[in-house]
Coordinates of N, CA and C and ligand atoms in Angstrom, one line a residue:
M1 N 72.2 61.4 79.1 CA 71.7 62.7 78.6 C 72.1 63.9 79.6
N2 N 72.9 64.9 79.1 CA 73.1 66.0 80.0 C 72.0 67.0 80.0
I3 N 72.1 68.0 80.8 CA 70.9 68.9 81.0 C 70.6 69.7 79.7
L4 N 71.6 70.0 78.9 CA 71.4 70.7 77.7 C 70.6 69.9 76.7
D5 N 71.0 68.5 76.6 CA 70.3 67.6 75.8 C 68.8 67.5 76.2
D6 N 68.7 67.5 77.5 CA 67.4 67.4 78.1 C 66.5 68.6 77.7
I7 N 67.1 69.8 77.6 CA 66.3 71.0 77.2 C 65.9 70.8 75.7
S8 N 66.9 70.4 74.9 CA 66.7 70.3 73.4 C 65.5 69.2 73.2
Y9 N 65.7 68.1 73.9 CA 64.7 67.0 73.8 C 63.3 67.5 74.1
N10 N 63.1 68.1 75.3 CA 61.8 68.6 75.7 C 61.3 69.7 74.9
L11 N 62.2 70.5 74.3 CA 61.7 71.6 73.4 C 61.1 71.0 72.1
Y12 N 61.8 70.0 71.5 CA 61.3 69.5 70.3 C 60.1 68.6 70.5
K13 N 59.9 68.1 71.7 CA 58.7 67.4 72.1 C 57.6 68.3 72.5
G14 N 58.0 69.6 72.7 CA 57.0 70.6 73.0 C 56.5 70.6 74.5
V15 N 57.3 70.1 75.4 CA 56.8 70.1 76.8 C 57.4 71.3 77.6
A16 N 56.6 72.4 77.5 CA 57.1 73.6 78.1 C 57.5 73.5 79.5
K17 N 56.7 72.8 80.3 CA 56.9 72.6 81.7 C 58.3 72.0 82.0
N18 N 58.6 71.0 81.2 CA 59.9 70.3 81.4 C 61.1 71.2 80.9
V19 N 60.8 72.0 79.8 CA 61.9 72.9 79.3 C 62.2 73.9 80.4
T20 N 61.2 74.5 81.0 CA 61.5 75.6 82.0 C 62.2 74.9 83.2
H21 N 61.8 73.7 83.6 CA 62.4 73.0 84.7 C 63.9 72.8 84.4
A22 N 64.1 72.2 83.2 CA 65.5 71.9 82.8 C 66.4 73.1 82.7
V23 N 65.8 74.2 82.2 CA 66.6 75.5 82.0 C 67.0 75.9 83.4
Q24 N 66.1 75.9 84.4 CA 66.4 76.3 85.8 C 67.5 75.4 86.3
I25 N 67.4 74.1 86.1 CA 68.5 73.2 86.6 C 69.8 73.6 86.0
A26 N 69.8 73.9 84.6 CA 71.1 74.2 84.0 C 71.7 75.5 84.6
I27 N 70.8 76.5 84.9 CA 71.3 77.7 85.5 C 71.9 77.4 86.9
D28 N 71.2 76.6 87.6 CA 71.6 76.2 89.0 C 73.0 75.4 88.9
E29 N 73.1 74.7 87.8 CA 74.4 73.9 87.7 C 75.5 74.8 87.2
G30 N 75.2 76.1 86.9 CA 76.3 77.0 86.5 C 76.6 77.2 85.0
Y31 N 75.7 76.6 84.2 CA 75.9 76.8 82.7 C 75.6 78.3 82.4
P32 N 76.5 78.9 81.5 CA 76.2 80.3 81.2 C 74.9 80.4 80.3
A33 N 74.2 81.5 80.5 CA 72.9 81.7 79.8 C 73.0 81.5 78.3
E34 N 74.1 82.1 77.8 CA 74.3 82.0 76.3 C 74.4 80.5 75.8
E35 N 75.1 79.7 76.6 CA 75.3 78.3 76.2 C 73.9 77.6 76.3
I36 N 73.2 77.9 77.4 CA 71.8 77.3 77.5 C 71.0 77.6 76.3
L37 N 71.1 78.9 75.9 CA 70.3 79.3 74.7 C 70.7 78.6 73.5
Q38 N 72.0 78.6 73.2 CA 72.5 78.0 71.9 C 72.5 76.5 71.9
K39 N 73.0 75.9 73.0 CA 73.2 74.4 72.9 C 71.9 73.7 73.4
G40 N 71.0 74.4 74.1 CA 69.8 73.8 74.6 C 68.6 74.2 73.7
L41 N 68.2 75.4 73.9 CA 66.9 75.9 73.3 C 67.1 75.9 71.7
L42 N 68.1 76.6 71.2 CA 68.2 76.8 69.8 C 68.4 75.5 69.0
R43 N 69.2 74.6 69.7 CA 69.5 73.3 69.1 C 68.1 72.5 69.0
G44 N 67.3 72.6 70.0 CA 66.0 71.9 70.0 C 65.1 72.5 68.8
M45 N 65.2 73.8 68.7 CA 64.4 74.4 67.6 C 64.9 74.0 66.2
D46 N 66.2 73.8 66.1 CA 66.7 73.3 64.8 C 66.1 71.9 64.5
I47 N 66.0 71.1 65.5 CA 65.5 69.7 65.3 C 64.0 69.9 64.8
V48 N 63.3 70.8 65.5 CA 61.9 71.1 65.1 C 61.8 71.4 63.6
G49 N 62.7 72.3 63.2 CA 62.8 72.8 61.8 C 63.0 71.6 60.8
R50 N 64.0 70.7 61.2 CA 64.3 69.5 60.4 C 63.1 68.6 60.3
L51 N 62.4 68.3 61.4 CA 61.3 67.4 61.4 C 60.1 68.0 60.6
F52 N 60.0 69.3 60.6 CA 59.0 70.0 59.9 C 59.3 69.8 58.4
Q53 N 60.5 70.1 58.0 CA 60.9 70.0 56.6 C 60.7 68.6 56.1
E54 N 61.0 67.6 56.9 CA 60.9 66.2 56.4 C 59.5 65.7 56.5
G55 N 58.6 66.5 57.0 CA 57.2 66.1 57.0 C 56.8 65.3 58.2
D56 N 57.7 65.2 59.2 CA 57.3 64.4 60.4 C 56.6 65.3 61.4
Y57 N 56.7 66.6 61.3 CA 56.0 67.5 62.1 C 55.1 68.4 61.3
Y58 N 53.9 68.8 61.8 CA 53.0 69.7 61.1 C 53.0 71.0 62.0
V59 N 52.2 72.0 61.4 CA 52.2 73.3 62.1 C 51.9 73.2 63.6
P60 N 50.8 72.4 64.0 CA 50.5 72.4 65.5 C 51.7 72.0 66.3
E61 N 52.5 71.0 65.9 CA 53.6 70.6 66.7 C 54.7 71.7 66.8
V62 N 54.8 72.4 65.7 CA 55.8 73.5 65.7 C 55.3 74.7 66.6
I63 N 54.0 74.9 66.6 CA 53.5 76.0 67.5 C 53.8 75.6 69.0
V64 N 53.5 74.4 69.3 CA 53.7 73.9 70.7 C 55.2 74.0 71.1
A65 N 56.1 73.7 70.1 CA 57.5 73.8 70.4 C 57.9 75.2 70.5
A66 N 57.3 76.1 69.7 CA 57.6 77.5 69.8 C 57.2 78.1 71.2
R67 N 56.1 77.6 71.7 CA 55.7 78.1 73.0 C 56.7 77.6 74.1
A68 N 57.2 76.4 73.9 CA 58.2 75.9 74.9 C 59.5 76.7 74.8
M69 N 59.8 77.1 73.6 CA 61.0 77.9 73.4 C 60.8 79.3 74.1
N70 N 59.7 79.9 73.9 CA 59.4 81.2 74.5 C 59.5 81.1 76.1
A71 N 58.9 79.9 76.6 CA 58.9 79.7 78.0 C 60.3 79.6 78.6
G72 N 61.2 78.9 77.8 CA 62.6 78.8 78.2 C 63.3 80.1 78.2
V73 N 63.1 80.9 77.1 CA 63.8 82.2 77.0 C 63.4 83.1 78.1
E74 N 62.1 83.1 78.5 CA 61.6 83.9 79.6 C 62.5 83.8 80.9
I75 N 62.8 82.5 81.2 CA 63.6 82.3 82.4 C 65.1 82.8 82.2
L76 N 65.5 82.7 80.9 CA 66.9 83.2 80.7 C 67.1 84.7 80.6
K77 N 65.9 85.3 80.3 CA 66.0 86.8 80.0 C 66.8 87.6 81.1
P78 N 66.4 87.5 82.3 CA 67.2 88.3 83.3 C 68.7 88.1 83.3
L79 N 69.1 86.9 82.9 CA 70.5 86.6 82.9 C 71.2 87.1 81.6
L80 N 70.4 87.2 80.5 CA 71.0 87.7 79.3 C 71.0 89.2 79.3
Q81 N 70.1 89.8 80.1 CA 70.0 91.3 80.1 C 71.0 91.9 81.1
K82 N 71.7 92.9 80.5 CA 72.5 93.7 81.5 C 71.6 94.8 82.0
Q83 N 71.6 95.0 83.3 CA 70.6 95.9 83.9 C 71.2 97.3 83.9
G84 N 70.3 98.3 83.9 CA 70.6 99.7 84.2 C 71.6 100.4 83.3
I85 N 71.5 100.0 81.9 CA 72.4 100.7 81.0 C 71.6 101.9 80.4
A86 N 72.3 103.0 80.3 CA 71.7 104.2 79.7 C 71.4 103.9 78.2
S87 N 70.3 104.6 77.6 CA 70.0 104.3 76.2 C 71.1 104.7 75.3
M88 N 71.4 103.8 74.4 CA 72.5 104.1 73.5 C 72.0 104.5 72.1
G89 N 70.7 104.3 71.9 CA 70.1 104.7 70.6 C 68.7 104.0 70.5
K90 N 68.0 104.3 69.4 CA 66.6 103.9 69.3 C 66.4 103.1 68.0
V91 N 65.8 101.9 68.1 CA 65.6 101.0 67.0 C 64.1 100.7 66.9
V92 N 63.6 100.7 65.6 CA 62.3 100.2 65.4 C 62.5 98.8 64.7
L93 N 61.8 97.8 65.3 CA 62.1 96.4 64.9 C 60.7 95.7 64.6
G94 N 60.8 94.8 63.6 CA 59.6 94.0 63.4 C 59.8 92.9 62.4
A95 N 58.9 92.0 62.3 CA 58.9 91.0 61.3 C 58.1 91.5 60.1
V96 N 58.6 91.4 58.9 CA 58.0 92.1 57.8 C 56.6 91.6 57.4
K97 N 55.9 92.3 56.6 CA 54.6 92.0 56.1 C 54.6 90.5 55.6
G98 N 53.6 89.8 56.0 CA 53.4 88.4 55.6 C 54.1 87.4 56.4
D99 N 54.9 87.9 57.4 CA 55.7 86.9 58.2 C 55.3 86.9 59.7
L100 N 54.9 85.7 60.2 CA 54.4 85.6 61.6 C 55.5 85.1 62.5
H101 N 56.7 84.8 62.0 CA 57.7 84.2 62.9 C 58.3 85.3 63.7
D102 N 58.3 85.0 65.1 CA 58.8 86.1 65.9 C 59.9 85.7 66.9
I103 N 60.2 84.4 66.9 CA 61.2 84.0 67.9 C 62.6 84.6 67.7
G104 N 63.0 84.6 66.5 CA 64.3 85.2 66.2 C 64.3 86.7 66.4
K105 N 63.2 87.4 66.0 CA 63.0 88.8 66.2 C 63.1 89.1 67.7
N106 N 62.4 88.3 68.5 CA 62.4 88.5 70.0 C 63.8 88.4 70.6
L107 N 64.6 87.5 70.0 CA 66.0 87.4 70.5 C 66.8 88.6 70.1
V108 N 66.5 89.1 68.9 CA 67.2 90.3 68.5 C 66.9 91.5 69.4
K109 N 65.6 91.6 69.8 CA 65.1 92.6 70.7 C 65.8 92.5 72.1
L110 N 65.8 91.2 72.5 CA 66.5 91.0 73.8 C 67.9 91.4 73.9
M111 N 68.7 91.0 72.8 CA 70.1 91.3 72.7 C 70.3 92.8 72.6
M112 N 69.5 93.4 71.8 CA 69.7 94.9 71.6 C 69.4 95.6 72.9
E113 N 68.3 95.2 73.6 CA 68.0 95.9 74.9 C 69.1 95.6 75.9
S114 N 69.6 94.4 75.8 CA 70.7 94.0 76.8 C 71.9 94.9 76.6
N115 N 72.0 95.5 75.4 CA 73.2 96.3 75.1 C 72.8 97.8 75.2
G116 N 71.7 98.1 75.8 CA 71.4 99.5 76.1 C 70.6 100.2 75.0
L117 N 70.2 99.5 74.0 CA 69.4 100.1 72.9 C 67.9 100.1 73.3
E118 N 67.2 101.2 72.9 CA 65.8 101.3 73.1 C 65.1 100.7 71.9
V119 N 64.2 99.7 72.1 CA 63.6 99.0 70.9 C 62.1 99.2 70.9
I120 N 61.6 99.7 69.8 CA 60.2 99.8 69.6 C 59.8 98.5 68.8
D121 N 59.1 97.6 69.4 CA 58.8 96.3 68.7 C 57.4 96.4 68.1
L122 N 57.4 96.4 66.8 CA 56.1 96.5 66.1 C 55.4 95.1 65.9
G123 N 56.1 94.0 66.3 CA 55.5 92.7 66.3 C 55.8 92.1 64.9
T124 N 54.8 91.3 64.4 CA 54.9 90.6 63.2 C 54.0 91.2 62.1
D125 N 54.2 90.7 60.9 CA 53.3 91.1 59.7 C 53.2 92.7 59.7
V126 N 54.3 93.3 59.7 CA 54.4 94.8 59.8 C 54.4 95.4 58.4
P127 N 53.4 96.2 58.0 CA 53.5 96.9 56.7 C 54.7 97.8 56.6
A128 N 55.1 97.9 55.3 CA 56.3 98.8 55.0 C 56.1 100.2 55.6
E129 N 54.9 100.8 55.3 CA 54.7 102.2 55.7 C 54.8 102.3 57.2
Q130 N 54.4 101.3 57.9 CA 54.5 101.5 59.4 C 55.9 101.6 59.9
F131 N 56.8 100.7 59.3 CA 58.2 100.8 59.7 C 58.7 102.3 59.5
V132 N 58.4 102.8 58.4 CA 58.9 104.2 58.0 C 58.3 105.3 58.9
Q133 N 56.9 105.2 59.1 CA 56.2 106.2 59.9 C 56.7 106.2 61.3
V134 N 56.9 105.0 61.9 CA 57.3 104.9 63.3 C 58.7 105.4 63.5
A135 N 59.6 105.1 62.5 CA 61.0 105.5 62.5 C 61.0 107.0 62.5
I136 N 60.2 107.6 61.7 CA 60.2 109.1 61.6 C 59.6 109.7 62.9
N137 N 58.4 109.2 63.3 CA 57.7 109.8 64.4 C 58.5 109.6 65.7
E138 N 59.2 108.5 65.9 CA 59.9 108.2 67.1 C 61.3 108.6 67.1
N139 N 61.7 109.2 66.0 CA 63.1 109.6 65.8 C 64.1 108.5 66.1
C140 N 63.9 107.4 65.4 CA 64.8 106.2 65.6 C 66.1 106.5 64.7
Q141 N 67.1 105.8 65.1 CA 68.3 105.8 64.3 C 68.3 104.6 63.3
I142 N 67.6 103.5 63.8 CA 67.8 102.2 63.0 C 66.4 101.6 62.7
I143 N 66.2 101.1 61.5 CA 65.1 100.3 61.2 C 65.6 98.8 61.1
A144 N 65.1 97.9 61.9 CA 65.6 96.5 61.8 C 64.4 95.6 61.5
M145 N 64.7 94.8 60.4 CA 63.6 93.9 59.9 C 64.1 92.4 59.9
S146 N 63.1 91.6 60.3 CA 63.3 90.1 60.3 C 62.4 89.5 59.3
A147 N 62.9 88.5 58.6 CA 62.0 87.6 57.7 C 62.5 86.2 57.7
L148 N 61.6 85.3 57.8 CA 62.0 83.8 57.9 C 61.5 83.1 56.6
L149 N 60.7 83.8 55.8 CA 60.2 83.1 54.6 C 60.7 83.7 53.3
T150 N 61.0 82.8 52.4 CA 61.5 83.4 51.1 C 60.4 84.2 50.4
T151 N 59.2 83.9 50.8 CA 58.0 84.6 50.2 C 57.8 86.0 50.9
S152 N 58.3 86.2 52.1 CA 58.1 87.5 52.8 C 59.3 88.4 52.7
M153 N 60.5 87.9 52.4 CA 61.7 88.7 52.4 C 61.6 89.9 51.4
G154 N 60.8 89.7 50.3 CA 60.6 90.8 49.4 C 60.1 92.0 50.0
A155 N 59.4 91.9 51.1 CA 58.8 93.0 51.8 C 59.9 94.0 52.3
M156 N 61.1 93.5 52.5 CA 62.2 94.4 52.9 C 62.5 95.4 51.8
K157 N 62.4 94.9 50.6 CA 62.7 95.8 49.5 C 61.6 96.9 49.4
E158 N 60.4 96.6 49.8 CA 59.3 97.6 49.8 C 59.6 98.6 50.9
V159 N 60.1 98.3 52.0 CA 60.5 99.3 53.0 C 61.5 100.2 52.5
M160 N 62.5 99.7 51.7 CA 63.5 100.6 51.1 C 62.9 101.6 50.2
K161 N 61.9 101.0 49.4 CA 61.2 101.9 48.4 C 60.4 103.0 49.2
Q162 N 59.7 102.6 50.2 CA 59.0 103.6 51.0 C 59.9 104.7 51.6
L163 N 61.1 104.3 52.0 CA 62.0 105.2 52.6 C 62.4 106.3 51.6
H164 N 62.7 105.8 50.3 CA 63.1 106.7 49.3 C 61.9 107.6 48.9
L165 N 60.7 107.0 48.8 CA 59.5 107.8 48.5 C 59.3 108.9 49.5
A166 N 59.5 108.6 50.8 CA 59.3 109.6 51.8 C 60.5 110.6 51.9
G167 N 61.5 110.3 51.1 CA 62.7 111.2 51.1 C 63.5 111.2 52.4
V168 N 63.5 110.0 53.1 CA 64.2 109.9 54.4 C 65.2 108.8 54.4
R169 N 65.6 108.3 53.2 CA 66.5 107.1 53.2 C 67.7 107.3 54.0
E170 N 68.3 108.5 53.9 CA 69.6 108.8 54.5 C 69.5 109.0 56.0
R171 N 68.3 109.2 56.5 CA 68.1 109.4 57.9 C 68.3 108.2 58.8
F172 N 68.1 107.0 58.2 CA 68.1 105.8 59.0 C 69.1 104.8 58.5
K173 N 69.7 104.0 59.4 CA 70.4 102.8 59.0 C 69.4 101.6 59.0
V174 N 69.5 100.8 57.9 CA 68.5 99.7 57.8 C 69.2 98.4 58.0
M175 N 68.8 97.6 58.9 CA 69.4 96.3 59.2 C 68.4 95.2 58.9
I176 N 68.9 94.1 58.3 CA 68.0 93.0 58.0 C 68.6 91.7 58.5
G177 N 67.7 90.7 58.7 CA 68.2 89.4 59.1 C 67.1 88.4 59.0
G178 N 67.5 87.1 59.3 CA 66.5 86.0 59.2 C 67.1 84.9 58.3
A179 N 66.6 83.7 58.5 CA 67.3 82.6 57.8 C 67.4 82.7 56.3
P180 N 66.4 83.2 55.5 CA 66.6 83.2 54.1 C 67.4 84.5 53.6
V181 N 67.7 85.4 54.5 CA 68.3 86.7 54.1 C 69.8 86.5 54.1
S182 N 70.5 87.3 53.3 CA 71.9 87.2 53.1 C 72.6 88.5 52.9
A183 N 73.9 88.6 53.0 CA 74.6 89.8 52.7 C 74.4 90.2 51.3
R184 N 74.3 89.3 50.4 CA 74.1 89.6 49.0 C 72.7 90.3 48.8
Y185 N 71.7 89.7 49.5 CA 70.4 90.3 49.4 C 70.4 91.7 49.9
C186 N 71.1 91.9 51.0 CA 71.2 93.2 51.7 C 71.8 94.2 50.6
E187 N 72.8 93.8 49.9 CA 73.4 94.7 48.9 C 72.4 95.0 47.8
Q188 N 71.7 93.9 47.4 CA 70.8 94.0 46.3 C 69.7 95.1 46.5
I189 N 69.2 95.1 47.8 CA 68.1 96.0 48.1 C 68.6 97.3 48.6
G190 N 69.9 97.5 48.8 CA 70.4 98.7 49.3 C 70.2 99.0 50.8
A191 N 70.1 97.9 51.6 CA 70.1 98.1 53.0 C 71.5 98.3 53.5
D192 N 71.6 98.6 54.8 CA 73.0 99.0 55.4 C 73.7 97.8 56.0
A193 N 73.0 96.8 56.5 CA 73.7 95.7 57.1 C 72.8 94.4 57.2
Y194 N 73.5 93.3 56.9 CA 72.9 92.0 57.2 C 73.7 91.4 58.3
T195 N 73.0 90.9 59.3 CA 73.8 90.2 60.4 C 73.1 88.8 60.6
P196 N 73.9 87.8 60.8 CA 73.4 86.4 60.9 C 72.7 86.0 62.1
D197 N 73.0 86.7 63.2 CA 72.3 86.3 64.5 C 72.0 87.5 65.4
A198 N 71.3 87.2 66.5 CA 70.8 88.3 67.3 C 72.0 89.1 68.0
A199 N 73.0 88.4 68.4 CA 74.1 89.0 69.1 C 74.9 90.0 68.1
A200 N 75.1 89.5 66.9 CA 75.7 90.3 65.8 C 74.9 91.5 65.5
A201 N 73.6 91.3 65.5 CA 72.7 92.4 65.2 C 72.8 93.5 66.2
A202 N 72.9 93.1 67.5 CA 73.0 94.1 68.6 C 74.3 94.8 68.5
N203 N 75.4 94.1 68.2 CA 76.7 94.7 68.1 C 76.7 95.8 66.9
R204 N 76.2 95.4 65.8 CA 76.2 96.3 64.6 C 75.3 97.5 64.9
A205 N 74.1 97.3 65.6 CA 73.3 98.4 65.9 C 74.0 99.4 66.8
L206 N 74.7 98.9 67.8 CA 75.4 99.8 68.7 C 76.4 100.6 67.9
K207 N 77.1 100.0 66.9 CA 78.1 100.7 66.1 C 77.4 101.8 65.3
F208 N 76.2 101.5 64.7 CA 75.5 102.4 63.9 C 75.0 103.6 64.7
C209 N 74.9 103.5 66.1 CA 74.5 104.6 66.9 C 75.6 105.5 67.3
K210 N 76.8 105.2 66.9 CA 78.0 106.0 67.2 C 77.9 107.3 66.3
P211 N 78.3 108.4 66.8 CA 78.2 109.7 66.1 C 78.8 109.6 64.7
E212 N 79.8 108.9 64.4 CA 80.4 108.9 63.1 C 79.5 108.2 62.0
Y213 N 78.5 107.4 62.5 CA 77.6 106.8 61.5 C 76.4 107.6 61.3
M214 N 76.2 108.6 62.1 CA 74.9 109.4 62.1 C 74.9 110.4 60.9
P215 N 73.7 110.6 60.2 CA 73.7 111.5 59.1 C 73.9 113.0 59.6
Ligands
B1M301 CO1 57.6 78.3 60.0 N1 58.8 78.1 58.4 N2 56.1 78.5 58.7 N3 56.5 78.5 61.6 N4 59.1 77.8 60.9 C1 60.2 78.0 58.7 C2 60.9 79.3 58.7 C3 60.7 77.0 57.6 C4 62.2 77.2 57.2 C5 60.4 75.5 58.0 C6 60.9 74.5 57.0 O1 60.3 74.3 56.0 N5 62.0 73.8 57.3 C7 59.7 77.3 56.4 C8 60.2 78.5 55.5 C9 60.6 78.0 54.1 C10 61.1 79.1 53.3 O2 60.4 80.1 53.1 N6 62.3 79.0 52.9 C11 58.5 77.7 57.2 C12 57.2 77.7 56.7 C13 57.0 77.2 55.3 C14 56.1 78.2 57.4 C15 54.6 78.2 57.0 C16 54.4 78.7 55.5 C17 54.0 76.8 57.2 C18 52.5 76.7 56.8 O3 51.7 77.3 57.3 N7 52.4 75.7 55.9 C19 54.0 79.2 58.0 C20 54.1 80.7 57.6 C21 53.4 81.6 58.5 C22 53.8 83.1 58.2 O4 54.8 83.6 58.7 N8 53.0 83.7 57.4 C23 54.9 78.9 59.2 C24 54.4 79.0 60.5 C25 55.2 78.8 61.6 C26 54.7 78.8 63.0 C27 53.6 79.9 63.3 C28 54.0 77.4 63.2 C29 56.0 78.9 63.9 C30 56.4 80.3 64.3 C31 56.0 80.6 65.7 C32 56.6 81.9 66.1 O5 57.6 82.4 65.6 N9 56.0 82.5 67.1 C33 57.0 78.4 62.9 C34 58.4 78.0 63.2 C35 58.7 77.9 64.7 C36 59.4 77.6 62.2 C37 60.8 77.1 62.5 C38 60.6 75.6 62.8 C39 61.6 77.7 63.5 C40 61.8 79.2 63.4 C41 62.5 79.7 64.6 O6 61.9 80.3 65.5 N10 63.8 79.4 64.7 C42 61.4 77.3 61.0 C43 62.5 76.2 60.7 C44 63.9 76.7 61.1 O7 64.2 77.8 61.1 N11 64.7 75.7 61.3 C45 60.3 77.5 60.2 C46 64.6 79.8 65.9 C47 65.0 81.3 65.8 C48 65.8 81.8 66.9 O8 65.7 81.4 64.6 O9 64.1 83.1 63.5 O10 66.1 82.1 62.2 P1 65.5 82.6 63.5 O11 66.4 83.7 64.1 C49 67.8 83.7 64.1 C50 68.5 84.3 62.8 O12 67.7 84.0 61.6 C51 68.7 85.7 63.2 O13 68.8 85.7 64.6 C52 68.3 84.5 65.2 C53 69.4 83.8 66.0 O14 70.0 84.6 66.9 N12 67.7 86.7 62.9 C54 68.1 88.0 62.7 C55 66.3 86.7 62.8 N13 65.9 87.9 62.5 C56 66.9 88.7 62.5 C57 67.0 90.1 62.3 C58 68.3 90.7 62.3 C59 69.4 90.0 62.5 C60 69.4 88.6 62.7 O15 68.5 92.0 62.1 C61 67.4 92.9 62.1

């Protein structure tokens, strides 16, 4: 078993202490942070998802694994973040109403901040009106929403509706993402961009903050 397998194994077993230990060893062995994230932590989380889907894991096991994931990401954070970059733009980010999944959202935040964007993180289960109000009050350029449930992704459409009702749709770029979300859904609800992962989200957000994209 190499050290990345060790990380995946301890993650899906939910042993946070072993995950952090193995992540530190991988760093010391010279593995790039991105590879540790993708081939160690995220691979372990995929296994958790599969076990849950197949009925071998229940919610408590998933929570414990999620804690181990967060513990591993904490160690990687300083390596994934580029320090001392001037603010390139402002984003309001959250998981939509009805959705408590925040691991992917937190990765999006990390990647955006690493690329010099200022991120206001509203957390999880965020009402549509709150996305809109904060975007207006804080003068954000981008509203970024995450959803992991087919039952919660409809809340993204509600945010679009609230933007129109408030007469501010054109003021903001709206970005969406999360496992059940797609480019087709993005088009359907009239959002501006769907991106499949956190790194792509950060790249797209940076582009949207360039003067040519601003209203
Ligand atoms: Co839940 N859960 N969960 N869960 N959970 C899923 C999502 C599920 C697919 C599992 C399954 O059945 N295989 C399933 C959803 C089915 C569906 O709707 N299609 C599911 C379910 C059903 C549920 C509950 C209903 C279970 C229950 O209570 N019976 C419940 C719902 C709670 C709620 O939200 N109201 C629930 C609860 C939970 C926990 C609380 C136990 C825990 C969350 C802990 C936490 O987040 N703090 C949890 C977890 C951990 C998962 C799985 C196992 C892993 C999710 C995860 O963190 N993945 C998940 C199965 C799976 O995904 N394989 C599952 C790692 C993370 C990095 O990936 O969030 O997809 P992800 O983010 C990716 C991309 O999607 C993207 O970037 C990231 C990669 O770089 N991305 C964006 C995300 N947001 C983006 C935004 C962007 C751009 C990209 O732009 C703005």
